Amino acid sequence: MPVGNALAQYETYALVGGSACVVLGSTWATQDIDLVEPRGKTSNARQLLHASPNFEVEARTNHTTYKAQRPVQVEILTPPLLFKEPFDENTEVISIEGVKVLKPALLLNAKCGSITGRSTEDKRRTDSLDINFLLNFCAQNPEYLPKSDEMPRATKQLVHVLIQLYGGEEAWVRAGFSLRTGIDYLESLTES
C-alpha cells in the first residue's frame, strides 16, 4: 500500500472517505485518496508523499497524485474546513497492512455528516454505499461496533431518511442502531 509506505514514519494521519472503505475491504472503486491530518500539518504529509517515487506533487499548486496506470488524486484534508470532524493526535485510528484508517465508527459518523451536504445525487449515493459498507463492516467485526458517543451525526431522523432513500435498514439494525429510539449502539446489544 503506497500511501502507508510513504507515510510510515508520519504518526498522525488517517485515510478517510471511500479510500478508507477500500482499505477496510470495500470493492467499490474510489475516485481519489482522502487523508486527514491535524490542522497546520499538511506540509509534513505532502513532503513525505513527494519523497516517494509513487507520488507526484506539482510544485506550483501542491496538487498531489498517486502515479498509477490511471492517476489518482490525493486530497489532504484538515479540520474544520476540509474535514468537518475533529482530528488530532488523540483521534482513534486503526492500522490495516501499515495504513492508518480512521476508526470505522468515526468514519461512519463523518459520512453521516457529509451526505446531506453533497452537491449531487451521485455523490450522495456513493456516500450511502460507503455508509452501508461501514455498517456491515462494524456488524461483522464487533470490536468496531459504534458507541453512542461516537455517532452524534447519525440522528434518528437522518437514519430514517437514509433508509427511505437508499435502503439498508437491516445494516443499521445489525450495527446496533435502534430504529425506534435512535442511537442505542452497544448499550442495546448488551441489554439483550
mmCIF file with all atom_site columns, C-alpha atoms in Angstrom:
data_model
loop_
_atom_site.group_PDB
_atom_site.id
_atom_site.type_symbol
_atom_site.label_atom_id
_atom_site.label_alt_id
_atom_site.label_comp_id
_atom_site.label_asym_id
_atom_site.label_entity_id
_atom_site.label_seq_id
_atom_site.pdbx_PDB_ins_code
_atom_site.Cartn_x
_atom_site.Cartn_y
_atom_site.Cartn_z
_atom_site.occupancy
_atom_site.B_iso_or_equiv
_atom_site.pdbx_formal_charge
_atom_site.auth_seq_id
_atom_site.auth_comp_id
_atom_site.auth_asym_id
_atom_site.auth_atom_id
_atom_site.pdbx_PDB_model_num
ATOM 1   C CA . MET A 1 1   ? 0.000   0.000  0.000   1.00 0.00 ? 1   MET A CA 1
ATOM 2   C CA . PRO A 1 2   ? 1.891   3.009  -1.310  1.00 0.00 ? 2   PRO A CA 1
ATOM 3   C CA . VAL A 1 3   ? 0.237   5.582  0.991   1.00 0.00 ? 3   VAL A CA 1
ATOM 4   C CA . GLY A 1 4   ? 1.132   3.537  4.064   1.00 0.00 ? 4   GLY A CA 1
ATOM 5   C CA . ASN A 1 5   ? 4.701   3.091  2.850   1.00 0.00 ? 5   ASN A CA 1
ATOM 6   C CA . ALA A 1 6   ? 5.143   6.786  2.052   1.00 0.00 ? 6   ALA A CA 1
ATOM 7   C CA . LEU A 1 7   ? 3.669   7.926  5.372   1.00 0.00 ? 7   LEU A CA 1
ATOM 8   C CA . ALA A 1 8   ? 5.076   5.104  7.547   1.00 0.00 ? 8   ALA A CA 1
ATOM 9   C CA . GLN A 1 9   ? 7.212   7.468  9.634   1.00 0.00 ? 9   GLN A CA 1
ATOM 10  C CA . TYR A 1 10  ? 4.407   10.017 9.974   1.00 0.00 ? 10  TYR A CA 1
ATOM 11  C CA . GLU A 1 11  ? 2.453   9.484  13.176  1.00 0.00 ? 11  GLU A CA 1
ATOM 12  C CA . THR A 1 12  ? -0.738  11.481 12.831  1.00 0.00 ? 12  THR A CA 1
ATOM 13  C CA . TYR A 1 13  ? -2.797  10.870 9.712   1.00 0.00 ? 13  TYR A CA 1
ATOM 14  C CA . ALA A 1 14  ? -5.669  8.639  8.676   1.00 0.00 ? 14  ALA A CA 1
ATOM 15  C CA . LEU A 1 15  ? -7.333  7.663  5.455   1.00 0.00 ? 15  LEU A CA 1
ATOM 16  C CA . VAL A 1 16  ? -10.960 8.734  5.334   1.00 0.00 ? 16  VAL A CA 1
ATOM 17  C CA . GLY A 1 17  ? -13.810 8.550  2.845   1.00 0.00 ? 17  GLY A CA 1
ATOM 18  C CA . GLY A 1 18  ? -14.086 5.946  0.129   1.00 0.00 ? 18  GLY A CA 1
ATOM 19  C CA . SER A 1 19  ? -10.365 5.188  0.139   1.00 0.00 ? 19  SER A CA 1
ATOM 20  C CA . ALA A 1 20  ? -10.613 4.185  3.815   1.00 0.00 ? 20  ALA A CA 1
ATOM 21  C CA . CYS A 1 21  ? -13.525 1.897  2.939   1.00 0.00 ? 21  CYS A CA 1
ATOM 22  C CA . VAL A 1 22  ? -11.414 0.269  0.208   1.00 0.00 ? 22  VAL A CA 1
ATOM 23  C CA . VAL A 1 23  ? -8.615  -0.425 2.709   1.00 0.00 ? 23  VAL A CA 1
ATOM 24  C CA . LEU A 1 24  ? -11.238 -1.960 5.034   1.00 0.00 ? 24  LEU A CA 1
ATOM 25  C CA . GLY A 1 25  ? -12.381 -4.282 2.224   1.00 0.00 ? 25  GLY A CA 1
ATOM 26  C CA . SER A 1 26  ? -14.957 -2.440 0.127   1.00 0.00 ? 26  SER A CA 1
ATOM 27  C CA . THR A 1 27  ? -14.916 -3.396 -3.538  1.00 0.00 ? 27  THR A CA 1
ATOM 28  C CA . TRP A 1 28  ? -16.405 -0.041 -4.550  1.00 0.00 ? 28  TRP A CA 1
ATOM 29  C CA . ALA A 1 29  ? -13.932 1.892  -6.748  1.00 0.00 ? 29  ALA A CA 1
ATOM 30  C CA . THR A 1 30  ? -12.969 5.285  -5.369  1.00 0.00 ? 30  THR A CA 1
ATOM 31  C CA . GLN A 1 31  ? -12.016 8.295  -7.460  1.00 0.00 ? 31  GLN A CA 1
ATOM 32  C CA . ASP A 1 32  ? -9.458  9.750  -5.043  1.00 0.00 ? 32  ASP A CA 1
ATOM 33  C CA . ILE A 1 33  ? -7.486  9.151  -1.880  1.00 0.00 ? 33  ILE A CA 1
ATOM 34  C CA . ASP A 1 34  ? -8.579  11.279 1.065   1.00 0.00 ? 34  ASP A CA 1
ATOM 35  C CA . LEU A 1 35  ? -6.379  11.555 4.106   1.00 0.00 ? 35  LEU A CA 1
ATOM 36  C CA . VAL A 1 36  ? -6.866  13.720 7.148   1.00 0.00 ? 36  VAL A CA 1
ATOM 37  C CA . GLU A 1 37  ? -4.243  15.193 9.396   1.00 0.00 ? 37  GLU A CA 1
ATOM 38  C CA . PRO A 1 38  ? -4.201  17.774 12.156  1.00 0.00 ? 38  PRO A CA 1
ATOM 39  C CA . ARG A 1 39  ? -4.622  21.406 11.278  1.00 0.00 ? 39  ARG A CA 1
ATOM 40  C CA . GLY A 1 40  ? -1.362  23.057 10.207  1.00 0.00 ? 40  GLY A CA 1
ATOM 41  C CA . LYS A 1 41  ? 0.390   19.779 9.352   1.00 0.00 ? 41  LYS A CA 1
ATOM 42  C CA . THR A 1 42  ? -0.375  19.382 5.625   1.00 0.00 ? 42  THR A CA 1
ATOM 43  C CA . SER A 1 43  ? 3.160   20.177 4.552   1.00 0.00 ? 43  SER A CA 1
ATOM 44  C CA . ASN A 1 44  ? 4.534   17.244 6.604   1.00 0.00 ? 44  ASN A CA 1
ATOM 45  C CA . ALA A 1 45  ? 2.453   14.635 4.790   1.00 0.00 ? 45  ALA A CA 1
ATOM 46  C CA . ARG A 1 46  ? 2.941   16.301 1.414   1.00 0.00 ? 46  ARG A CA 1
ATOM 47  C CA . GLN A 1 47  ? 6.748   16.266 1.866   1.00 0.00 ? 47  GLN A CA 1
ATOM 48  C CA . LEU A 1 48  ? 6.686   12.541 2.640   1.00 0.00 ? 48  LEU A CA 1
ATOM 49  C CA . LEU A 1 49  ? 4.465   11.833 -0.372  1.00 0.00 ? 49  LEU A CA 1
ATOM 50  C CA . HIS A 1 50  ? 6.745   13.992 -2.549  1.00 0.00 ? 50  HIS A CA 1
ATOM 51  C CA . ALA A 1 51  ? 9.769   11.962 -1.401  1.00 0.00 ? 51  ALA A CA 1
ATOM 52  C CA . SER A 1 52  ? 8.079   8.736  -2.521  1.00 0.00 ? 52  SER A CA 1
ATOM 53  C CA . PRO A 1 53  ? 8.531   7.619  -6.145  1.00 0.00 ? 53  PRO A CA 1
ATOM 54  C CA . ASN A 1 54  ? 4.847   6.590  -6.191  1.00 0.00 ? 54  ASN A CA 1
ATOM 55  C CA . PHE A 1 55  ? 3.520   10.142 -5.830  1.00 0.00 ? 55  PHE A CA 1
ATOM 56  C CA . GLU A 1 56  ? 3.851   13.385 -7.714  1.00 0.00 ? 56  GLU A CA 1
ATOM 57  C CA . VAL A 1 57  ? 3.418   16.783 -6.082  1.00 0.00 ? 57  VAL A CA 1
ATOM 58  C CA . GLU A 1 58  ? 3.115   19.681 -8.501  1.00 0.00 ? 58  GLU A CA 1
ATOM 59  C CA . ALA A 1 59  ? 5.431   22.425 -7.256  1.00 0.00 ? 59  ALA A CA 1
ATOM 60  C CA . ARG A 1 60  ? 3.211   25.382 -8.106  1.00 0.00 ? 60  ARG A CA 1
ATOM 61  C CA . THR A 1 61  ? -0.169  24.112 -6.852  1.00 0.00 ? 61  THR A CA 1
ATOM 62  C CA . ASN A 1 62  ? 0.791   21.267 -4.478  1.00 0.00 ? 62  ASN A CA 1
ATOM 63  C CA . HIS A 1 63  ? -1.668  19.058 -6.399  1.00 0.00 ? 63  HIS A CA 1
ATOM 64  C CA . THR A 1 64  ? -0.749  15.558 -5.268  1.00 0.00 ? 64  THR A CA 1
ATOM 65  C CA . THR A 1 65  ? -1.273  12.483 -7.441  1.00 0.00 ? 65  THR A CA 1
ATOM 66  C CA . TYR A 1 66  ? -0.671  8.790  -6.919  1.00 0.00 ? 66  TYR A CA 1
ATOM 67  C CA . LYS A 1 67  ? 1.150   7.557  -10.025 1.00 0.00 ? 67  LYS A CA 1
ATOM 68  C CA . ALA A 1 68  ? -0.838  4.622  -11.345 1.00 0.00 ? 68  ALA A CA 1
ATOM 69  C CA . GLN A 1 69  ? -1.978  3.458  -14.763 1.00 0.00 ? 69  GLN A CA 1
ATOM 70  C CA . ARG A 1 70  ? -4.859  5.851  -14.161 1.00 0.00 ? 70  ARG A CA 1
ATOM 71  C CA . PRO A 1 71  ? -3.505  8.594  -11.837 1.00 0.00 ? 71  PRO A CA 1
ATOM 72  C CA . VAL A 1 72  ? -5.426  9.083  -8.588  1.00 0.00 ? 72  VAL A CA 1
ATOM 73  C CA . GLN A 1 73  ? -5.776  12.475 -6.875  1.00 0.00 ? 73  GLN A CA 1
ATOM 74  C CA . VAL A 1 74  ? -4.671  12.651 -3.246  1.00 0.00 ? 74  VAL A CA 1
ATOM 75  C CA . GLU A 1 75  ? -6.643  15.095 -1.118  1.00 0.00 ? 75  GLU A CA 1
ATOM 76  C CA . ILE A 1 76  ? -5.042  16.128 2.172   1.00 0.00 ? 76  ILE A CA 1
ATOM 77  C CA . LEU A 1 77  ? -7.819  17.333 4.457   1.00 0.00 ? 77  LEU A CA 1
ATOM 78  C CA . THR A 1 78  ? -7.641  19.221 7.733   1.00 0.00 ? 78  THR A CA 1
ATOM 79  C CA . PRO A 1 79  ? -10.356 20.122 10.215  1.00 0.00 ? 79  PRO A CA 1
ATOM 80  C CA . PRO A 1 80  ? -12.542 22.082 10.430  1.00 0.00 ? 80  PRO A CA 1
ATOM 81  C CA . LEU A 1 81  ? -12.827 23.377 6.853   1.00 0.00 ? 81  LEU A CA 1
ATOM 82  C CA . LEU A 1 82  ? -11.989 20.419 4.628   1.00 0.00 ? 82  LEU A CA 1
ATOM 83  C CA . PHE A 1 83  ? -12.797 17.701 7.162   1.00 0.00 ? 83  PHE A CA 1
ATOM 84  C CA . LYS A 1 84  ? -15.755 18.554 9.372   1.00 0.00 ? 84  LYS A CA 1
ATOM 85  C CA . GLU A 1 85  ? -14.923 16.190 12.236  1.00 0.00 ? 85  GLU A CA 1
ATOM 86  C CA . PRO A 1 86  ? -12.299 16.734 14.934  1.00 0.00 ? 86  PRO A CA 1
ATOM 87  C CA . PHE A 1 87  ? -8.933  15.130 14.209  1.00 0.00 ? 87  PHE A CA 1
ATOM 88  C CA . ASP A 1 88  ? -5.714  15.316 16.207  1.00 0.00 ? 88  ASP A CA 1
ATOM 89  C CA . GLU A 1 89  ? -3.035  13.015 17.628  1.00 0.00 ? 89  GLU A CA 1
ATOM 90  C CA . ASN A 1 90  ? -5.596  11.591 20.098  1.00 0.00 ? 90  ASN A CA 1
ATOM 91  C CA . THR A 1 91  ? -8.196  10.622 17.492  1.00 0.00 ? 91  THR A CA 1
ATOM 92  C CA . GLU A 1 92  ? -8.611  6.851  17.245  1.00 0.00 ? 92  GLU A CA 1
ATOM 93  C CA . VAL A 1 93  ? -7.268  5.174  14.125  1.00 0.00 ? 93  VAL A CA 1
ATOM 94  C CA . ILE A 1 94  ? -6.699  1.556  13.193  1.00 0.00 ? 94  ILE A CA 1
ATOM 95  C CA . SER A 1 95  ? -3.859  0.154  11.118  1.00 0.00 ? 95  SER A CA 1
ATOM 96  C CA . ILE A 1 96  ? -4.530  -2.163 8.178   1.00 0.00 ? 96  ILE A CA 1
ATOM 97  C CA . GLU A 1 97  ? -1.389  -3.512 6.492   1.00 0.00 ? 97  GLU A CA 1
ATOM 98  C CA . GLY A 1 98  ? 0.546   -0.457 7.651   1.00 0.00 ? 98  GLY A CA 1
ATOM 99  C CA . VAL A 1 99  ? -2.073  2.066  6.525   1.00 0.00 ? 99  VAL A CA 1
ATOM 100 C CA . LYS A 1 100 ? -3.778  4.182  9.168   1.00 0.00 ? 100 LYS A CA 1
ATOM 101 C CA . VAL A 1 101 ? -7.542  4.426  8.750   1.00 0.00 ? 101 VAL A CA 1
ATOM 102 C CA . LEU A 1 102 ? -9.904  6.497  10.855  1.00 0.00 ? 102 LEU A CA 1
ATOM 103 C CA . LYS A 1 103 ? -11.726 4.219  13.310  1.00 0.00 ? 103 LYS A CA 1
ATOM 104 C CA . PRO A 1 104 ? -14.759 2.774  11.432  1.00 0.00 ? 104 PRO A CA 1
ATOM 105 C CA . ALA A 1 105 ? -17.359 4.284  13.803  1.00 0.00 ? 105 ALA A CA 1
ATOM 106 C CA . LEU A 1 106 ? -15.771 7.713  13.321  1.00 0.00 ? 106 LEU A CA 1
ATOM 107 C CA . LEU A 1 107 ? -15.737 7.185  9.540   1.00 0.00 ? 107 LEU A CA 1
ATOM 108 C CA . LEU A 1 108 ? -19.404 6.301  9.715   1.00 0.00 ? 108 LEU A CA 1
ATOM 109 C CA . ASN A 1 109 ? -20.142 9.440  11.709  1.00 0.00 ? 109 ASN A CA 1
ATOM 110 C CA . ALA A 1 110 ? -18.202 11.571 9.204   1.00 0.00 ? 110 ALA A CA 1
ATOM 111 C CA . LYS A 1 111 ? -20.131 10.026 6.292   1.00 0.00 ? 111 LYS A CA 1
ATOM 112 C CA . CYS A 1 112 ? -23.426 10.713 8.083   1.00 0.00 ? 112 CYS A CA 1
ATOM 113 C CA . GLY A 1 113 ? -22.308 14.313 8.443   1.00 0.00 ? 113 GLY A CA 1
ATOM 114 C CA . SER A 1 114 ? -21.211 14.778 4.848   1.00 0.00 ? 114 SER A CA 1
ATOM 115 C CA . ILE A 1 115 ? -24.001 13.020 2.949   1.00 0.00 ? 115 ILE A CA 1
ATOM 116 C CA . THR A 1 116 ? -26.544 15.811 3.444   1.00 0.00 ? 116 THR A CA 1
ATOM 117 C CA . GLY A 1 117 ? -24.162 18.462 2.132   1.00 0.00 ? 117 GLY A CA 1
ATOM 118 C CA . ARG A 1 118 ? -23.250 16.674 -1.083  1.00 0.00 ? 118 ARG A CA 1
ATOM 119 C CA . SER A 1 119 ? -23.903 18.652 -4.252  1.00 0.00 ? 119 SER A CA 1
ATOM 120 C CA . THR A 1 120 ? -25.113 15.797 -6.462  1.00 0.00 ? 120 THR A CA 1
ATOM 121 C CA . GLU A 1 121 ? -27.233 12.699 -6.113  1.00 0.00 ? 121 GLU A CA 1
ATOM 122 C CA . ASP A 1 122 ? -24.301 10.616 -7.419  1.00 0.00 ? 122 ASP A CA 1
ATOM 123 C CA . LYS A 1 123 ? -22.133 11.760 -4.508  1.00 0.00 ? 123 LYS A CA 1
ATOM 124 C CA . ARG A 1 124 ? -24.958 11.141 -2.015  1.00 0.00 ? 124 ARG A CA 1
ATOM 125 C CA . ARG A 1 125 ? -25.449 7.656  -3.460  1.00 0.00 ? 125 ARG A CA 1
ATOM 126 C CA . THR A 1 126 ? -21.711 6.954  -3.177  1.00 0.00 ? 126 THR A CA 1
ATOM 127 C CA . ASP A 1 127 ? -21.780 8.112  0.447   1.00 0.00 ? 127 ASP A CA 1
ATOM 128 C CA . SER A 1 128 ? -24.784 5.852  1.084   1.00 0.00 ? 128 SER A CA 1
ATOM 129 C CA . LEU A 1 129 ? -22.847 2.879  -0.321  1.00 0.00 ? 129 LEU A CA 1
ATOM 130 C CA . ASP A 1 130 ? -19.926 3.726  1.975   1.00 0.00 ? 130 ASP A CA 1
ATOM 131 C CA . ILE A 1 131 ? -22.298 4.059  4.953   1.00 0.00 ? 131 ILE A CA 1
ATOM 132 C CA . ASN A 1 132 ? -23.851 0.682  4.187   1.00 0.00 ? 132 ASN A CA 1
ATOM 133 C CA . PHE A 1 133 ? -20.395 -0.886 3.824   1.00 0.00 ? 133 PHE A CA 1
ATOM 134 C CA . LEU A 1 134 ? -19.246 0.595  7.152   1.00 0.00 ? 134 LEU A CA 1
ATOM 135 C CA . LEU A 1 135 ? -22.387 -0.577 8.958   1.00 0.00 ? 135 LEU A CA 1
ATOM 136 C CA . ASN A 1 136 ? -21.830 -4.112 7.676   1.00 0.00 ? 136 ASN A CA 1
ATOM 137 C CA . PHE A 1 137 ? -18.106 -3.939 8.467   1.00 0.00 ? 137 PHE A CA 1
ATOM 138 C CA . CYS A 1 138 ? -18.880 -2.943 12.068  1.00 0.00 ? 138 CYS A CA 1
ATOM 139 C CA . ALA A 1 139 ? -21.525 -5.671 12.403  1.00 0.00 ? 139 ALA A CA 1
ATOM 140 C CA . GLN A 1 140 ? -19.087 -8.307 11.101  1.00 0.00 ? 140 GLN A CA 1
ATOM 141 C CA . ASN A 1 141 ? -16.274 -7.011 13.313  1.00 0.00 ? 141 ASN A CA 1
ATOM 142 C CA . PRO A 1 142 ? -17.947 -6.442 16.704  1.00 0.00 ? 142 PRO A CA 1
ATOM 143 C CA . GLU A 1 143 ? -14.839 -4.818 18.181  1.00 0.00 ? 143 GLU A CA 1
ATOM 144 C CA . TYR A 1 144 ? -15.629 -1.869 15.884  1.00 0.00 ? 144 TYR A CA 1
ATOM 145 C CA . LEU A 1 145 ? -19.329 -1.545 16.716  1.00 0.00 ? 145 LEU A CA 1
ATOM 146 C CA . PRO A 1 146 ? -20.054 2.152  17.308  1.00 0.00 ? 146 PRO A CA 1
ATOM 147 C CA . LYS A 1 147 ? -20.577 3.504  20.793  1.00 0.00 ? 147 LYS A CA 1
ATOM 148 C CA . SER A 1 148 ? -23.349 6.061  21.162  1.00 0.00 ? 148 SER A CA 1
ATOM 149 C CA . ASP A 1 149 ? -20.962 8.975  21.757  1.00 0.00 ? 149 ASP A CA 1
ATOM 150 C CA . GLU A 1 150 ? -19.096 8.208  18.515  1.00 0.00 ? 150 GLU A CA 1
ATOM 151 C CA . MET A 1 151 ? -22.115 8.773  16.278  1.00 0.00 ? 151 MET A CA 1
ATOM 152 C CA . PRO A 1 152 ? -23.693 12.177 17.029  1.00 0.00 ? 152 PRO A CA 1
ATOM 153 C CA . ARG A 1 153 ? -24.423 12.794 13.341  1.00 0.00 ? 153 ARG A CA 1
ATOM 154 C CA . ALA A 1 154 ? -26.447 9.575  12.979  1.00 0.00 ? 154 ALA A CA 1
ATOM 155 C CA . THR A 1 155 ? -29.642 11.085 14.286  1.00 0.00 ? 155 THR A CA 1
ATOM 156 C CA . LYS A 1 156 ? -32.816 9.047  14.272  1.00 0.00 ? 156 LYS A CA 1
ATOM 157 C CA . GLN A 1 157 ? -34.249 11.433 11.666  1.00 0.00 ? 157 GLN A CA 1
ATOM 158 C CA . LEU A 1 158 ? -31.206 11.141 9.372   1.00 0.00 ? 158 LEU A CA 1
ATOM 159 C CA . VAL A 1 159 ? -31.158 7.355  9.609   1.00 0.00 ? 159 VAL A CA 1
ATOM 160 C CA . HIS A 1 160 ? -34.853 7.133  8.709   1.00 0.00 ? 160 HIS A CA 1
ATOM 161 C CA . VAL A 1 161 ? -34.337 9.433  5.695   1.00 0.00 ? 161 VAL A CA 1
ATOM 162 C CA . LEU A 1 162 ? -31.312 7.413  4.540   1.00 0.00 ? 162 LEU A CA 1
ATOM 163 C CA . ILE A 1 163 ? -33.259 4.165  4.855   1.00 0.00 ? 163 ILE A CA 1
ATOM 164 C CA . GLN A 1 164 ? -36.186 5.669  2.946   1.00 0.00 ? 164 GLN A CA 1
ATOM 165 C CA . LEU A 1 165 ? -33.931 6.925  0.121   1.00 0.00 ? 165 LEU A CA 1
ATOM 166 C CA . TYR A 1 166 ? -31.272 4.199  -0.087  1.00 0.00 ? 166 TYR A CA 1
ATOM 167 C CA . GLY A 1 167 ? -32.468 1.196  1.928   1.00 0.00 ? 167 GLY A CA 1
ATOM 168 C CA . GLY A 1 168 ? -30.145 -0.570 4.338   1.00 0.00 ? 168 GLY A CA 1
ATOM 169 C CA . GLU A 1 169 ? -32.445 -0.898 7.351   1.00 0.00 ? 169 GLU A CA 1
ATOM 170 C CA . GLU A 1 170 ? -31.007 -4.327 8.220   1.00 0.00 ? 170 GLU A CA 1
ATOM 171 C CA . ALA A 1 171 ? -27.457 -2.979 8.194   1.00 0.00 ? 171 ALA A CA 1
ATOM 172 C CA . TRP A 1 172 ? -28.356 -0.220 10.674  1.00 0.00 ? 172 TRP A CA 1
ATOM 173 C CA . VAL A 1 173 ? -30.017 -2.740 12.995  1.00 0.00 ? 173 VAL A CA 1
ATOM 174 C CA . ARG A 1 174 ? -27.097 -5.214 12.750  1.00 0.00 ? 174 ARG A CA 1
ATOM 175 C CA . ALA A 1 175 ? -24.716 -2.392 13.695  1.00 0.00 ? 175 ALA A CA 1
ATOM 176 C CA . GLY A 1 176 ? -26.737 -1.743 16.865  1.00 0.00 ? 176 GLY A CA 1
ATOM 177 C CA . PHE A 1 177 ? -28.994 1.146  15.865  1.00 0.00 ? 177 PHE A CA 1
ATOM 178 C CA . SER A 1 178 ? -32.499 1.092  17.294  1.00 0.00 ? 178 SER A CA 1
ATOM 179 C CA . LEU A 1 179 ? -34.945 2.352  14.674  1.00 0.00 ? 179 LEU A CA 1
ATOM 180 C CA . ARG A 1 180 ? -37.420 3.035  17.469  1.00 0.00 ? 180 ARG A CA 1
ATOM 181 C CA . THR A 1 181 ? -35.274 5.088  19.831  1.00 0.00 ? 181 THR A CA 1
ATOM 182 C CA . GLY A 1 182 ? -32.299 6.169  17.725  1.00 0.00 ? 182 GLY A CA 1
ATOM 183 C CA . ILE A 1 183 ? -28.727 5.671  18.777  1.00 0.00 ? 183 ILE A CA 1
ATOM 184 C CA . ASP A 1 184 ? -28.528 2.661  21.050  1.00 0.00 ? 184 ASP A CA 1
ATOM 185 C CA . TYR A 1 185 ? -25.186 1.272  19.908  1.00 0.00 ? 185 TYR A CA 1
ATOM 186 C CA . LEU A 1 186 ? -23.647 -1.298 22.210  1.00 0.00 ? 186 LEU A CA 1
ATOM 187 C CA . GLU A 1 187 ? -25.986 -0.317 25.036  1.00 0.00 ? 187 GLU A CA 1
ATOM 188 C CA . SER A 1 188 ? -28.836 -2.075 23.211  1.00 0.00 ? 188 SER A CA 1
ATOM 189 C CA . LEU A 1 189 ? -26.629 -5.038 22.359  1.00 0.00 ? 189 LEU A CA 1
ATOM 190 C CA . THR A 1 190 ? -25.522 -5.580 25.945  1.00 0.00 ? 190 THR A CA 1
ATOM 191 C CA . GLU A 1 191 ? -29.029 -5.250 27.388  1.00 0.00 ? 191 GLU A CA 1
ATOM 192 C CA . SER A 1 192 ? -30.400 -8.214 25.430  1.00 0.00 ? 192 SER A CA 1
#
